[in-house]
Amino acid sequence: MKLWNTLWRFVDVIMALLLTAMIILVFANVVLRYGFSSSLRPSVELSRLGLVWLVMLGAAVVLRRGEHLAVAEFSEVLLPRLVPFLRRCVYVVVLVSVLMLFWGAFRQMNANWNNISQLTGLPSALLYLAGVISSILMTMIAAIRVFNPDALLPDEKKNGAAK
């Protein structure tokens, strides 16, 4: 469990660094463009790459924390005894979905390693690598939660889920 929490702290730090770098790149580009009639040409592409990574890692973080948007009022009120079963069914759907994400992103990543960006010199496969990494993280979470829907939740969420 300690390794698991360390992994998620690392992901949080990576996301904070990505967001900081994106803010700096975009701000510097705006200042250069309007103040000096020039720009950092790779900044737009690097910001886009950072945004893709931020969104994909953020999806995994939100799944881990149990904070995805869900409409549970009907099931909790009308079918309270079926809620644990329905939650397991939801995680089966999530598991199938992230496995499809993994398969598609992995194939695209492998197909694009030789496509090098003219502006940054980075392979375009880095966009798809974000999908591969996040789908692996989400697969681990969903596979465990199929059997125990409250597993791997932060402690403050476990108490709320038990209510």
GROMACS .gro file of C-alpha atoms in nm:
model
  163
    1MET     CA    1   0.000   0.000   0.000
    2LYS     CA    2   0.289   0.236   0.073
    3LEU     CA    3   0.427   0.180  -0.279
    4TRP     CA    4   0.080   0.246  -0.421
    5ASN     CA    5   0.049   0.577  -0.233
    6THR     CA    6   0.402   0.675  -0.339
    7LEU     CA    7   0.310   0.608  -0.703
    8TRP     CA    8   0.009   0.839  -0.677
    9ARG     CA    9   0.209   1.112  -0.503
   10PHE     CA   10   0.455   1.088  -0.791
   11VAL     CA   11   0.171   1.119  -1.045
   12ASP     CA   12   0.040   1.426  -0.857
   13VAL     CA   13   0.387   1.586  -0.869
   14ILE     CA   14   0.420   1.511  -1.242
   15MET     CA   15   0.080   1.669  -1.305
   16ALA     CA   16   0.173   1.980  -1.105
   17LEU     CA   17   0.500   2.012  -1.297
   18LEU     CA   18   0.322   1.971  -1.629
   19LEU     CA   19   0.070   2.240  -1.540
   20THR     CA   20   0.345   2.476  -1.425
   21ALA     CA   21   0.545   2.419  -1.743
   22MET     CA   22   0.237   2.478  -1.958
   23ILE     CA   23   0.160   2.806  -1.780
   24ILE     CA   24   0.519   2.926  -1.820
   25LEU     CA   25   0.533   2.827  -2.188
   26VAL     CA   26   0.205   2.992  -2.281
   27PHE     CA   27   0.276   3.306  -2.078
   28ALA     CA   28   0.625   3.343  -2.226
   29ASN     CA   29   0.486   3.291  -2.574
   30VAL     CA   30   0.218   3.558  -2.523
   31VAL     CA   31   0.473   3.808  -2.388
   32LEU     CA   32   0.712   3.740  -2.674
   33ARG     CA   33   0.440   3.754  -2.936
   34TYR     CA   34   0.278   4.079  -2.824
   35GLY     CA   35   0.581   4.248  -2.673
   36PHE     CA   36   0.855   4.156  -2.917
   37SER     CA   37   0.675   4.029  -3.232
   38SER     CA   38   0.838   3.688  -3.203
   39SER     CA   39   0.752   3.362  -3.036
   40LEU     CA   40   0.875   3.031  -2.907
   41ARG     CA   41   0.772   2.811  -3.198
   42PRO     CA   42   0.772   2.480  -3.006
   43SER     CA   43   0.569   2.620  -2.715
   44VAL     CA   44   0.230   2.553  -2.875
   45GLU     CA   45   0.315   2.191  -2.948
   46LEU     CA   46   0.474   2.135  -2.607
   47SER     CA   47   0.170   2.288  -2.436
   48ARG     CA   48  -0.060   2.059  -2.632
   49LEU     CA   49   0.151   1.757  -2.539
   50GLY     CA   50   0.145   1.867  -2.174
   51LEU     CA   51  -0.232   1.907  -2.185
   52VAL     CA   52  -0.281   1.556  -2.325
   53TRP     CA   53  -0.061   1.410  -2.050
   54LEU     CA   54  -0.236   1.621  -1.784
   55VAL     CA   55  -0.582   1.505  -1.895
   56MET     CA   56  -0.488   1.138  -1.924
   57LEU     CA   57  -0.308   1.125  -1.589
   58GLY     CA   58  -0.591   1.329  -1.436
   59ALA     CA   59  -0.846   1.071  -1.554
   60ALA     CA   60  -0.653   0.799  -1.371
   61VAL     CA   61  -0.623   1.013  -1.057
   62VAL     CA   62  -0.994   1.089  -1.055
   63LEU     CA   63  -1.080   0.721  -1.101
   64ARG     CA   64  -0.857   0.632  -0.808
   65ARG     CA   65  -1.018   0.897  -0.587
   66GLY     CA   66  -1.370   0.794  -0.689
   67GLU     CA   67  -1.453   1.144  -0.812
   68HIS     CA   68  -1.581   1.074  -1.162
   69LEU     CA   69  -1.922   1.210  -1.246
   70ALA     CA   70  -2.188   0.955  -1.156
   71VAL     CA   71  -2.564   0.968  -1.127
   72ALA     CA   72  -2.637   0.733  -0.840
   73GLU     CA   73  -2.951   0.885  -0.687
   74PHE     CA   74  -3.190   0.645  -0.860
   75SER     CA   75  -2.996   0.330  -0.784
   76GLU     CA   76  -2.926   0.429  -0.423
   77VAL     CA   77  -3.290   0.520  -0.354
   78LEU     CA   78  -3.477   0.260  -0.559
   79LEU     CA   79  -3.235  -0.033  -0.539
   80PRO     CA   80  -3.017   0.011  -0.227
   81ARG     CA   81  -2.943  -0.361  -0.196
   82LEU     CA   82  -2.822  -0.381  -0.555
   83VAL     CA   83  -2.577  -0.089  -0.525
   84PRO     CA   84  -2.270  -0.308  -0.453
   85PHE     CA   85  -2.352  -0.529  -0.752
   86LEU     CA   86  -2.417  -0.229  -0.975
   87ARG     CA   87  -2.087  -0.071  -0.871
   88ARG     CA   88  -1.906  -0.391  -0.967
   89CYS     CA   89  -2.084  -0.387  -1.303
   90VAL     CA   90  -1.971  -0.028  -1.356
   91TYR     CA   91  -1.611  -0.127  -1.291
   92VAL     CA   92  -1.641  -0.413  -1.541
   93VAL     CA   93  -1.751  -0.157  -1.801
   94VAL     CA   94  -1.464   0.072  -1.699
   95LEU     CA   95  -1.220  -0.219  -1.723
   96VAL     CA   96  -1.335  -0.311  -2.074
   97SER     CA   97  -1.320   0.056  -2.180
   98VAL     CA   98  -0.969   0.118  -2.053
   99LEU     CA   99  -0.848  -0.207  -2.208
  100MET     CA  100  -0.980  -0.080  -2.543
  101LEU     CA  101  -0.806   0.253  -2.475
  102PHE     CA  102  -0.484   0.066  -2.402
  103TRP     CA  103  -0.505  -0.141  -2.719
  104GLY     CA  104  -0.575   0.158  -2.945
  105ALA     CA  105  -0.320   0.388  -2.782
  106PHE     CA  106  -0.055   0.116  -2.781
  107ARG     CA  107  -0.101   0.051  -3.153
  108GLN     CA  108  -0.092   0.422  -3.234
  109MET     CA  109   0.213   0.473  -3.015
  110ASN     CA  110   0.402   0.197  -3.197
  111ALA     CA  111   0.295   0.329  -3.537
  112ASN     CA  112   0.412   0.685  -3.461
  113TRP     CA  113   0.757   0.645  -3.305
  114ASN     CA  114   0.918   0.743  -3.636
  115ASN     CA  115   0.698   1.050  -3.691
  116ILE     CA  116   0.920   1.327  -3.559
  117SER     CA  117   0.783   1.676  -3.504
  118GLN     CA  118   0.954   1.949  -3.704
  119LEU     CA  119   0.915   2.201  -3.422
  120THR     CA  120   1.022   2.002  -3.118
  121GLY     CA  121   1.212   1.705  -3.256
  122LEU     CA  122   1.001   1.475  -3.037
  123PRO     CA  123   0.817   1.169  -3.170
  124SER     CA  124   0.441   1.210  -3.204
  125ALA     CA  125   0.409   0.875  -3.024
  126LEU     CA  126   0.446   1.067  -2.696
  127LEU     CA  127   0.083   1.178  -2.734
  128TYR     CA  128  -0.030   0.815  -2.743
  129LEU     CA  129   0.208   0.709  -2.467
  130ALA     CA  130  -0.006   0.917  -2.230
  131GLY     CA  131  -0.303   0.695  -2.318
  132VAL     CA  132  -0.099   0.381  -2.263
  133ILE     CA  133   0.027   0.490  -1.920
  134SER     CA  134  -0.310   0.615  -1.798
  135SER     CA  135  -0.491   0.306  -1.924
  136ILE     CA  136  -0.246   0.084  -1.736
  137LEU     CA  137  -0.311   0.280  -1.416
  138MET     CA  138  -0.688   0.272  -1.469
  139THR     CA  139  -0.680  -0.101  -1.553
  140MET     CA  140  -0.513  -0.176  -1.220
  141ILE     CA  141  -0.773   0.027  -1.033
  142ALA     CA  142  -1.075  -0.115  -1.219
  143ALA     CA  143  -0.954  -0.476  -1.199
  144ILE     CA  144  -0.922  -0.455  -0.822
  145ARG     CA  145  -1.251  -0.270  -0.779
  146VAL     CA  146  -1.447  -0.533  -0.971
  147PHE     CA  147  -1.397  -0.751  -0.665
  148ASN     CA  148  -1.396  -0.477  -0.398
  149PRO     CA  149  -1.551  -0.147  -0.513
  150ASP     CA  150  -1.407   0.047  -0.218
  151ALA     CA  151  -1.050  -0.080  -0.259
  152LEU     CA  152  -0.769   0.168  -0.328
  153LEU     CA  153  -0.984   0.468  -0.237
  154PRO     CA  154  -0.823   0.734  -0.020
  155ASP     CA  155  -0.919   0.696   0.348
  156GLU     CA  156  -1.155   0.996   0.349
  157LYS     CA  157  -1.350   0.848   0.055
  158LYS     CA  158  -1.380   0.504   0.214
  159ASN     CA  159  -1.570   0.649   0.506
  160GLY     CA  160  -1.799   0.840   0.268
  161ALA     CA  161  -1.860   0.533   0.049
  162ALA     CA  162  -1.967   0.326   0.348
  163LYS     CA  163  -2.256   0.562   0.427
   0.00000   0.00000   0.00000
